[in-house]
Amino acid sequence: MMSTPAQADEDEPVSLPALRSRVAADESCATASRKTAEQQPWTWQALQLSRAWQLSKGADVTVAVVDTGVGSDLPALSGRVTQVGDAGVDCVGHGSFAAGLIAGAPSGKGAVTGVAPRARILAVKATDARGTTTAQQVADGIRTAVDQGADIVYTGQALPVGRSVLTQAVAHATAKDVLVIAPAAPDIAPEGADGRPDPRARAYWPAQVPQVLSVVDYGPGGGRPEKAAAPLAPDLAAPGDAVVGIGPKGGGHYIGSGSSLAAAHVAGAAALIRSYHPELSAAEVSRRLTEAAYPGEAPRLDTYAGLTVVLGDGTRAEPKAAAAHVPPAAPQTPRIRALLIAGGAGAVVLLVAAAAFIVPRGKARGWRPAG
């Protein structure tokens, strides 16, 4: 398995195994990582976790992870995971990684944590054992998650097909007031006709369903990796490149990149809001996340503002400008009198000036007054 350097806030590189989204038939399943990132990842500050946790840690909220499964007995998620069917086995590791980004709590020496460390995880498998999936599997996973009581549904899948079946599954979630969050593009760009990666923007599902909160990634420098699959009108951007998280076993760490990881961070932020504002609907939670975000081509997640922003009817609340004070009109009579006096004075000045010019010239020419 390839190893990639993880970058901590203190610029101390740590070599971590790379997260995979699928496992080939001739590859072994993901195992416990022997490496641990002991420093806080860059995402900690980007997500403003210290400030957000003063208000909420996601208690009493269940986030479904509709993905490759979530490993059993993970220290970071101890006592907070419920698996549906065989979802407790995660050969790929992607679902476990995403669950850790959403709700992982610090464990051991590591400083890596999820966004909502008191939220519960509902693991629902939507792939085969090695990570390959279909639109129907994802749709079934969304429906199962909703029926099992999830408040938020995260799926790590971005599929070029499946509009009809996934739209119906999302409608089922919307009817039950469940927010669905999905990556706006796949973590790896699809191959074009020539066999090369084709990163052009196109519709991916379920992200393109209007009720889904679609998310794209950005990295420590603010940009995206070269040749990353381009999103089509994402709702939010969130940290997703060079992200550190847990594996399917043990307490070690992996490193990964992609919009699916950014979507996991947003799912965690949604859990914070649903815990802190339990009276809000799924649509209102989505609105808080998008309208409180930092402005940009794809607005960037602001976790703390999502918890605290005050929204008006359809727009962010703006301070009202003070009413302009217009003094009453002055009485007209004194004004007219002043104008008459000023006009008379002006006439006298003109007459004096004329006399000063005309009289000397008349004397020079021998003018005399009429007798």
GROMACS .gro file of C-alpha atoms in nm:
model
  371
    1MET     CA    1   0.000   0.000   0.000
    2MET     CA    2   0.131   0.346  -0.088
    3SER     CA    3   0.234   0.580   0.195
    4THR     CA    4   0.185   0.955   0.183
    5PRO     CA    5   0.330   1.222   0.411
    6ALA     CA    6   0.072   1.382   0.636
    7GLN     CA    7   0.130   1.745   0.728
    8ALA     CA    8   0.056   1.861   1.082
    9ASP     CA    9   0.011   2.221   1.190
   10GLU     CA   10   0.369   2.229   1.320
   11ASP     CA   11   0.498   2.131   0.972
   12GLU     CA   12   0.620   1.795   1.100
   13PRO     CA   13   0.565   1.536   0.825
   14VAL     CA   14   0.433   1.195   0.924
   15SER     CA   15   0.426   0.906   0.676
   16LEU     CA   16   0.079   0.749   0.675
   17PRO     CA   17  -0.075   0.478   0.455
   18ALA     CA   18  -0.306   0.611   0.184
   19LEU     CA   19  -0.682   0.568   0.198
   20ARG     CA   20  -0.843   0.378  -0.090
   21SER     CA   21  -1.196   0.405  -0.227
   22ARG     CA   22  -1.187   0.053  -0.377
   23VAL     CA   23  -0.975  -0.259  -0.333
   24ALA     CA   24  -0.874  -0.457  -0.641
   25ALA     CA   25  -0.935  -0.831  -0.654
   26ASP     CA   26  -0.564  -0.903  -0.614
   27GLU     CA   27  -0.518  -0.661  -0.324
   28SER     CA   28  -0.556  -0.733   0.046
   29CYS     CA   29  -0.810  -0.560   0.266
   30ALA     CA   30  -0.714  -0.253   0.466
   31THR     CA   31  -0.568  -0.330   0.805
   32ALA     CA   32  -0.483  -0.136   1.119
   33SER     CA   33  -0.231   0.138   1.049
   34ARG     CA   34   0.089   0.124   1.249
   35LYS     CA   35   0.137   0.500   1.211
   36THR     CA   36  -0.022   0.767   1.425
   37ALA     CA   37  -0.037   1.141   1.354
   38GLU     CA   38   0.023   1.289   1.697
   39GLN     CA   39  -0.005   1.654   1.593
   40GLN     CA   40  -0.328   1.831   1.507
   41PRO     CA   41  -0.402   1.811   1.133
   42TRP     CA   42  -0.453   2.133   0.938
   43THR     CA   43  -0.827   2.064   0.926
   44TRP     CA   44  -0.859   2.133   1.302
   45GLN     CA   45  -0.821   2.509   1.262
   46ALA     CA   46  -0.994   2.521   0.924
   47LEU     CA   47  -1.306   2.369   1.084
   48GLN     CA   48  -1.285   2.589   1.399
   49LEU     CA   49  -1.349   2.288   1.619
   50SER     CA   50  -1.236   2.450   1.946
   51ARG     CA   51  -1.493   2.729   1.908
   52ALA     CA   52  -1.771   2.506   1.777
   53TRP     CA   53  -1.734   2.256   2.064
   54GLN     CA   54  -1.810   2.529   2.316
   55LEU     CA   55  -2.165   2.509   2.183
   56SER     CA   56  -2.214   2.155   2.052
   57LYS     CA   57  -2.044   1.820   2.006
   58GLY     CA   58  -2.330   1.649   1.823
   59ALA     CA   59  -2.492   1.466   2.114
   60ASP     CA   60  -2.820   1.283   2.046
   61VAL     CA   61  -2.779   1.301   1.667
   62THR     CA   62  -2.739   0.992   1.445
   63VAL     CA   63  -2.542   1.020   1.123
   64ALA     CA   64  -2.572   0.731   0.878
   65VAL     CA   65  -2.259   0.642   0.684
   66VAL     CA   66  -2.380   0.484   0.360
   67ASP     CA   67  -2.051   0.355   0.228
   68THR     CA   68  -1.815   0.057   0.250
   69GLY     CA   69  -1.901  -0.022   0.613
   70VAL     CA   70  -1.758   0.091   0.946
   71GLY     CA   71  -1.522  -0.135   1.135
   72SER     CA   72  -1.627  -0.274   1.472
   73ASP     CA   73  -1.447  -0.184   1.796
   74LEU     CA   74  -1.281   0.133   1.673
   75PRO     CA   75  -1.145   0.326   1.974
   76ALA     CA   76  -1.240   0.664   1.825
   77LEU     CA   77  -1.604   0.555   1.788
   78SER     CA   78  -1.631   0.326   2.089
   79GLY     CA   79  -1.990   0.262   2.197
   80ARG     CA   80  -2.141   0.494   1.933
   81VAL     CA   81  -2.172   0.275   1.622
   82THR     CA   82  -2.467   0.065   1.512
   83GLN     CA   83  -2.412  -0.157   1.207
   84VAL     CA   84  -2.690  -0.274   0.976
   85GLY     CA   85  -2.636  -0.625   0.842
   86ASP     CA   86  -2.275  -0.685   0.744
   87ALA     CA   87  -2.177  -0.317   0.765
   88GLY     CA   88  -1.947  -0.394   1.058
   89VAL     CA   89  -1.691  -0.534   0.813
   90ASP     CA   90  -1.498  -0.273   0.613
   91CYS     CA   91  -1.243  -0.426   0.376
   92VAL     CA   92  -1.179  -0.094   0.199
   93GLY     CA   93  -1.155   0.136   0.498
   94HIS     CA   94  -1.329   0.433   0.334
   95GLY     CA   95  -1.649   0.414   0.539
   96SER     CA   96  -1.453   0.384   0.864
   97PHE     CA   97  -1.237   0.681   0.766
   98ALA     CA   98  -1.546   0.893   0.685
   99ALA     CA   99  -1.717   0.790   1.010
  100GLY     CA  100  -1.408   0.904   1.199
  101LEU     CA  101  -1.412   1.243   1.026
  102ILE     CA  102  -1.777   1.282   1.119
  103ALA     CA  103  -1.777   1.164   1.480
  104GLY     CA  104  -1.438   1.033   1.589
  105ALA     CA  105  -1.324   1.125   1.939
  106PRO     CA  106  -0.955   1.168   2.032
  107SER     CA  107  -0.803   0.841   2.148
  108GLY     CA  108  -0.461   0.740   2.273
  109LYS     CA  109  -0.178   0.975   2.184
  110GLY     CA  110  -0.339   1.097   1.865
  111ALA     CA  111  -0.487   1.444   1.829
  112VAL     CA  112  -0.698   1.345   1.528
  113THR     CA  113  -1.070   1.387   1.585
  114GLY     CA  114  -1.400   1.415   1.405
  115VAL     CA  115  -1.622   1.720   1.383
  116ALA     CA  116  -1.901   1.589   1.610
  117PRO     CA  117  -1.733   1.358   1.866
  118ARG     CA  118  -2.053   1.280   2.054
  119ALA     CA  119  -2.271   1.197   1.756
  120ARG     CA  120  -2.379   0.839   1.687
  121ILE     CA  121  -2.293   0.651   1.368
  122LEU     CA  122  -2.529   0.420   1.181
  123ALA     CA  123  -2.325   0.207   0.941
  124VAL     CA  124  -2.505   0.100   0.622
  125LYS     CA  125  -2.315  -0.082   0.349
  126ALA     CA  126  -2.381   0.046  -0.005
  127THR     CA  127  -2.101  -0.133  -0.189
  128ASP     CA  128  -1.978  -0.485  -0.237
  129ALA     CA  129  -1.693  -0.611  -0.020
  130ARG     CA  130  -1.430  -0.432  -0.230
  131GLY     CA  131  -1.600  -0.095  -0.273
  132THR     CA  132  -1.773  -0.134  -0.610
  133THR     CA  133  -2.128  -0.002  -0.610
  134THR     CA  134  -2.435   0.073  -0.819
  135ALA     CA  135  -2.697   0.347  -0.803
  136GLN     CA  136  -2.950   0.096  -0.674
  137GLN     CA  137  -2.722  -0.006  -0.387
  138VAL     CA  138  -2.672   0.356  -0.284
  139ALA     CA  139  -3.044   0.427  -0.311
  140ASP     CA  140  -3.126   0.122  -0.100
  141GLY     CA  141  -2.867   0.234   0.153
  142ILE     CA  142  -3.020   0.579   0.182
  143ARG     CA  143  -3.367   0.433   0.233
  144THR     CA  144  -3.240   0.187   0.494
  145ALA     CA  145  -3.061   0.463   0.682
  146VAL     CA  146  -3.374   0.676   0.690
  147ASP     CA  147  -3.591   0.387   0.804
  148GLN     CA  148  -3.340   0.301   1.078
  149GLY     CA  149  -3.375   0.647   1.232
  150ALA     CA  150  -3.085   0.851   1.094
  151ASP     CA  151  -3.105   1.230   1.133
  152ILE     CA  152  -2.840   1.287   0.866
  153VAL     CA  153  -2.734   1.059   0.581
  154TYR     CA  154  -2.381   1.077   0.445
  155THR     CA  155  -2.287   0.885   0.134
  156GLY     CA  156  -1.937   0.877  -0.010
  157GLN     CA  157  -2.056   0.793  -0.362
  158ALA     CA  158  -2.068   1.017  -0.671
  159LEU     CA  159  -2.212   0.826  -0.965
  160PRO     CA  160  -2.253   0.937  -1.329
  161VAL     CA  161  -2.582   0.743  -1.353
  162GLY     CA  162  -2.881   0.674  -1.131
  163ARG     CA  163  -3.075   0.998  -1.147
  164SER     CA  164  -3.421   0.843  -1.117
  165VAL     CA  165  -3.360   0.586  -0.844
  166LEU     CA  166  -3.147   0.821  -0.635
  167THR     CA  167  -3.393   1.108  -0.668
  168GLN     CA  168  -3.664   0.879  -0.532
  169ALA     CA  169  -3.443   0.770  -0.242
  170VAL     CA  170  -3.365   1.131  -0.153
  171ALA     CA  171  -3.737   1.215  -0.171
  172HIS     CA  172  -3.794   0.941   0.088
  173ALA     CA  173  -3.534   1.106   0.312
  174THR     CA  174  -3.678   1.453   0.262
  175ALA     CA  175  -4.027   1.332   0.354
  176LYS     CA  176  -3.884   1.204   0.685
  177ASP     CA  177  -3.693   1.530   0.750
  178VAL     CA  178  -3.352   1.368   0.697
  179LEU     CA  179  -3.067   1.567   0.541
  180VAL     CA  180  -2.864   1.387   0.273
  181ILE     CA  181  -2.503   1.498   0.212
  182ALA     CA  182  -2.292   1.373  -0.079
  183PRO     CA  183  -1.973   1.456  -0.270
  184ALA     CA  184  -2.021   1.676  -0.574
  185ALA     CA  185  -1.759   1.475  -0.766
  186PRO     CA  186  -1.581   1.141  -0.726
  187ASP     CA  187  -1.247   1.128  -0.548
  188ILE     CA  188  -1.083   0.995  -0.864
  189ALA     CA  189  -1.172   1.141  -1.204
  190PRO     CA  190  -1.336   0.887  -1.439
  191GLU     CA  191  -1.152   0.759  -1.743
  192GLY     CA  192  -1.228   0.911  -2.081
  193ALA     CA  193  -1.257   0.727  -2.412
  194ASP     CA  194  -0.877   0.734  -2.445
  195GLY     CA  195  -0.826   0.570  -2.107
  196ARG     CA  196  -0.694   0.886  -1.946
  197PRO     CA  197  -0.857   1.068  -1.652
  198ASP     CA  198  -1.135   1.297  -1.767
  199PRO     CA  199  -1.183   1.564  -1.498
  200ARG     CA  200  -1.444   1.769  -1.685
  201ALA     CA  201  -1.746   1.887  -1.482
  202ARG     CA  202  -2.058   1.676  -1.522
  203ALA     CA  203  -2.360   1.567  -1.322
  204TYR     CA  204  -2.297   1.316  -1.045
  205TRP     CA  205  -2.565   1.153  -0.837
  206PRO     CA  206  -2.704   1.179  -0.575
  207ALA     CA  207  -2.529   1.518  -0.542
  208GLN     CA  208  -2.731   1.670  -0.826
  209VAL     CA  209  -3.065   1.602  -0.657
  210PRO     CA  210  -3.179   1.951  -0.543
  211GLN     CA  211  -3.247   1.844  -0.183
  212VAL     CA  212  -2.897   1.697  -0.141
  213LEU     CA  213  -2.623   1.912   0.009
  214SER     CA  214  -2.337   1.863  -0.238
  215VAL     CA  215  -1.977   1.922  -0.130
  216VAL     CA  216  -1.640   1.969  -0.301
  217ASP     CA  217  -1.295   1.950  -0.140
  218TYR     CA  218  -1.009   2.193  -0.092
  219GLY     CA  219  -0.663   2.145   0.057
  220PRO     CA  220  -0.429   2.318   0.304
  221GLY     CA  221  -0.330   2.579   0.045
  222GLY     CA  222  -0.690   2.653  -0.049
  223GLY     CA  223  -0.681   2.479  -0.388
  224ARG     CA  224  -0.767   2.135  -0.522
  225PRO     CA  225  -0.532   1.861  -0.645
  226GLU     CA  226  -0.432   1.862  -1.011
  227LYS     CA  227  -0.659   1.656  -1.237
  228ALA     CA  228  -0.923   1.628  -0.965
  229ALA     CA  229  -1.272   1.562  -1.097
  230ALA     CA  230  -1.446   1.896  -1.145
  231PRO     CA  231  -1.774   1.950  -0.958
  232LEU     CA  232  -2.092   2.081  -1.114
  233ALA     CA  233  -2.234   2.368  -0.905
  234PRO     CA  234  -2.149   2.237  -0.556
  235ASP     CA  235  -2.333   2.383  -0.258
  236LEU     CA  236  -2.031   2.391  -0.025
  237ALA     CA  237  -1.656   2.342  -0.012
  238ALA     CA  238  -1.485   2.185   0.289
  239PRO     CA  239  -1.144   2.045   0.384
  240GLY     CA  240  -1.087   1.729   0.185
  241ASP     CA  241  -0.729   1.715   0.059
  242ALA     CA  242  -0.446   1.569   0.274
  243VAL     CA  243  -0.698   1.470   0.541
  244VAL     CA  244  -0.594   1.246   0.832
  245GLY     CA  245  -0.837   0.990   0.975
  246ILE     CA  246  -0.880   0.645   1.126
  247GLY     CA  247  -0.863   0.305   0.957
  248PRO     CA  248  -1.108   0.012   0.978
  249LYS     CA  249  -0.921  -0.136   1.273
  250GLY     CA  250  -0.713  -0.014   1.563
  251GLY     CA  251  -0.615   0.338   1.655
  252GLY     CA  252  -0.367   0.420   1.379
  253HIS     CA  253  -0.423   0.671   1.101
  254TYR     CA  254  -0.451   0.693   0.724
  255ILE     CA  255  -0.437   0.993   0.492
  256GLY     CA  256  -0.674   1.060   0.204
  257SER     CA  257  -0.807   1.317  -0.040
  258GLY     CA  258  -1.133   1.381  -0.221
  259SER     CA  259  -1.474   1.538  -0.214
  260SER     CA  260  -1.612   1.238  -0.026
  261LEU     CA  261  -1.397   1.338   0.272
  262ALA     CA  262  -1.509   1.700   0.246
  263ALA     CA  263  -1.869   1.577   0.254
  264ALA     CA  264  -1.793   1.383   0.573
  265HIS     CA  265  -1.675   1.702   0.741
  266VAL     CA  266  -1.997   1.876   0.638
  267ALA     CA  267  -2.200   1.584   0.776
  268GLY     CA  268  -2.024   1.636   1.108
  269ALA     CA  269  -2.102   2.009   1.100
  270ALA     CA  270  -2.467   1.928   1.027
  271ALA     CA  271  -2.469   1.700   1.332
  272LEU     CA  272  -2.344   1.986   1.550
  273ILE     CA  273  -2.628   2.206   1.428
  274ARG     CA  274  -2.901   1.942   1.464
  275SER     CA  275  -2.783   1.884   1.820
  276TYR     CA  276  -2.761   2.254   1.912
  277HIS     CA  277  -3.079   2.354   1.725
  278PRO     CA  278  -3.303   2.044   1.745
  279GLU     CA  279  -3.604   2.249   1.639
  280LEU     CA  280  -3.462   2.308   1.290
  281SER     CA  281  -3.572   2.103   0.990
  282ALA     CA  282  -3.325   1.932   0.759
  283ALA     CA  283  -3.377   2.206   0.501
  284GLU     CA  284  -3.309   2.475   0.761
  285VAL     CA  285  -2.988   2.302   0.869
  286SER     CA  286  -2.875   2.292   0.507
  287ARG     CA  287  -2.957   2.660   0.467
  288ARG     CA  288  -2.758   2.755   0.776
  289LEU     CA  289  -2.454   2.572   0.645
  290THR     CA  290  -2.467   2.733   0.301
  291GLU     CA  291  -2.562   3.086   0.402
  292ALA     CA  292  -2.316   3.105   0.692
  293ALA     CA  293  -2.029   2.986   0.471
  294TYR     CA  294  -1.738   3.203   0.361
  295PRO     CA  295  -1.819   3.358   0.020
  296GLY     CA  296  -1.651   3.195  -0.276
  297GLU     CA  297  -1.710   3.019  -0.606
  298ALA     CA  298  -1.813   2.731  -0.382
  299PRO     CA  299  -1.890   2.879  -0.038
  300ARG     CA  300  -1.651   2.740   0.224
  301LEU     CA  301  -1.781   2.568   0.533
  302ASP     CA  302  -1.777   2.783   0.848
  303THR     CA  303  -1.866   2.541   1.126
  304TYR     CA  304  -1.894   2.797   1.404
  305ALA     CA  305  -2.099   3.044   1.201
  306GLY     CA  306  -2.336   2.763   1.106
  307LEU     CA  307  -2.415   2.725   1.475
  308THR     CA  308  -2.451   3.094   1.553
  309VAL     CA  309  -2.564   3.285   1.243
  310VAL     CA  310  -2.900   3.462   1.260
  311LEU     CA  311  -3.096   3.425   0.938
  312GLY     CA  312  -3.385   3.633   0.811
  313ASP     CA  313  -3.655   3.537   0.562
  314GLY     CA  314  -3.460   3.403   0.270
  315THR     CA  315  -3.136   3.590   0.334
  316ARG     CA  316  -2.880   3.643   0.601
  317ALA     CA  317  -2.985   3.894   0.863
  318GLU     CA  318  -2.830   4.233   0.787
  319PRO     CA  319  -2.815   4.527   1.029
  320LYS     CA  320  -3.079   4.780   0.941
  321ALA     CA  321  -2.958   5.126   0.852
  322ALA     CA  322  -3.073   5.402   1.088
  323ALA     CA  323  -3.352   5.620   0.950
  324ALA     CA  324  -3.222   5.940   0.800
  325HIS     CA  325  -3.308   6.256   1.001
  326VAL     CA  326  -3.450   6.530   0.783
  327PRO     CA  327  -3.482   6.868   0.963
  328PRO     CA  328  -3.812   7.056   0.926
  329ALA     CA  329  -3.837   7.316   0.653
  330ALA     CA  330  -3.749   7.672   0.758
  331PRO     CA  331  -4.033   7.931   0.768
  332GLN     CA  332  -4.085   8.089   0.425
  333THR     CA  333  -4.143   8.460   0.530
  334PRO     CA  334  -3.794   8.528   0.675
  335ARG     CA  335  -3.642   8.351   0.378
  336ILE     CA  336  -3.826   8.577   0.129
  337ARG     CA  337  -3.728   8.888   0.327
  338ALA     CA  338  -3.366   8.779   0.323
  339LEU     CA  339  -3.375   8.727  -0.050
  340LEU     CA  340  -3.523   9.074  -0.109
  341ILE     CA  341  -3.260   9.241   0.107
  342ALA     CA  342  -2.980   9.046  -0.063
  343GLY     CA  343  -3.122   9.136  -0.404
  344GLY     CA  344  -3.144   9.505  -0.317
  345ALA     CA  345  -2.789   9.510  -0.189
  346GLY     CA  346  -2.672   9.346  -0.506
  347ALA     CA  347  -2.846   9.612  -0.719
  348VAL     CA  348  -2.677   9.893  -0.524
  349VAL     CA  349  -2.337   9.731  -0.576
  350LEU     CA  350  -2.401   9.709  -0.949
  351LEU     CA  351  -2.509  10.073  -0.969
  352VAL     CA  352  -2.201  10.194  -0.781
  353ALA     CA  353  -1.974   9.987  -1.005
  354ALA     CA  354  -2.142  10.126  -1.315
  355ALA     CA  355  -2.107  10.480  -1.189
  356ALA     CA  356  -1.740  10.426  -1.115
  357PHE     CA  357  -1.687  10.326  -1.476
  358ILE     CA  358  -1.921  10.560  -1.664
  359VAL     CA  359  -1.877  10.894  -1.482
  360PRO     CA  360  -1.500  10.929  -1.539
  361ARG     CA  361  -1.540  10.843  -1.907
  362GLY     CA  362  -1.820  11.097  -1.944
  363LYS     CA  363  -1.610  11.372  -1.787
  364ALA     CA  364  -1.325  11.292  -2.023
  365ARG     CA  365  -1.556  11.340  -2.319
  366GLY     CA  366  -1.706  11.663  -2.186
  367TRP     CA  367  -2.050  11.524  -2.093
  368ARG     CA  368  -2.266  11.754  -1.895
  369PRO     CA  369  -2.590  11.702  -1.714
  370ALA     CA  370  -2.901  11.797  -1.904
  371GLY     CA  371  -3.018  12.152  -1.820
   0.00000   0.00000   0.00000
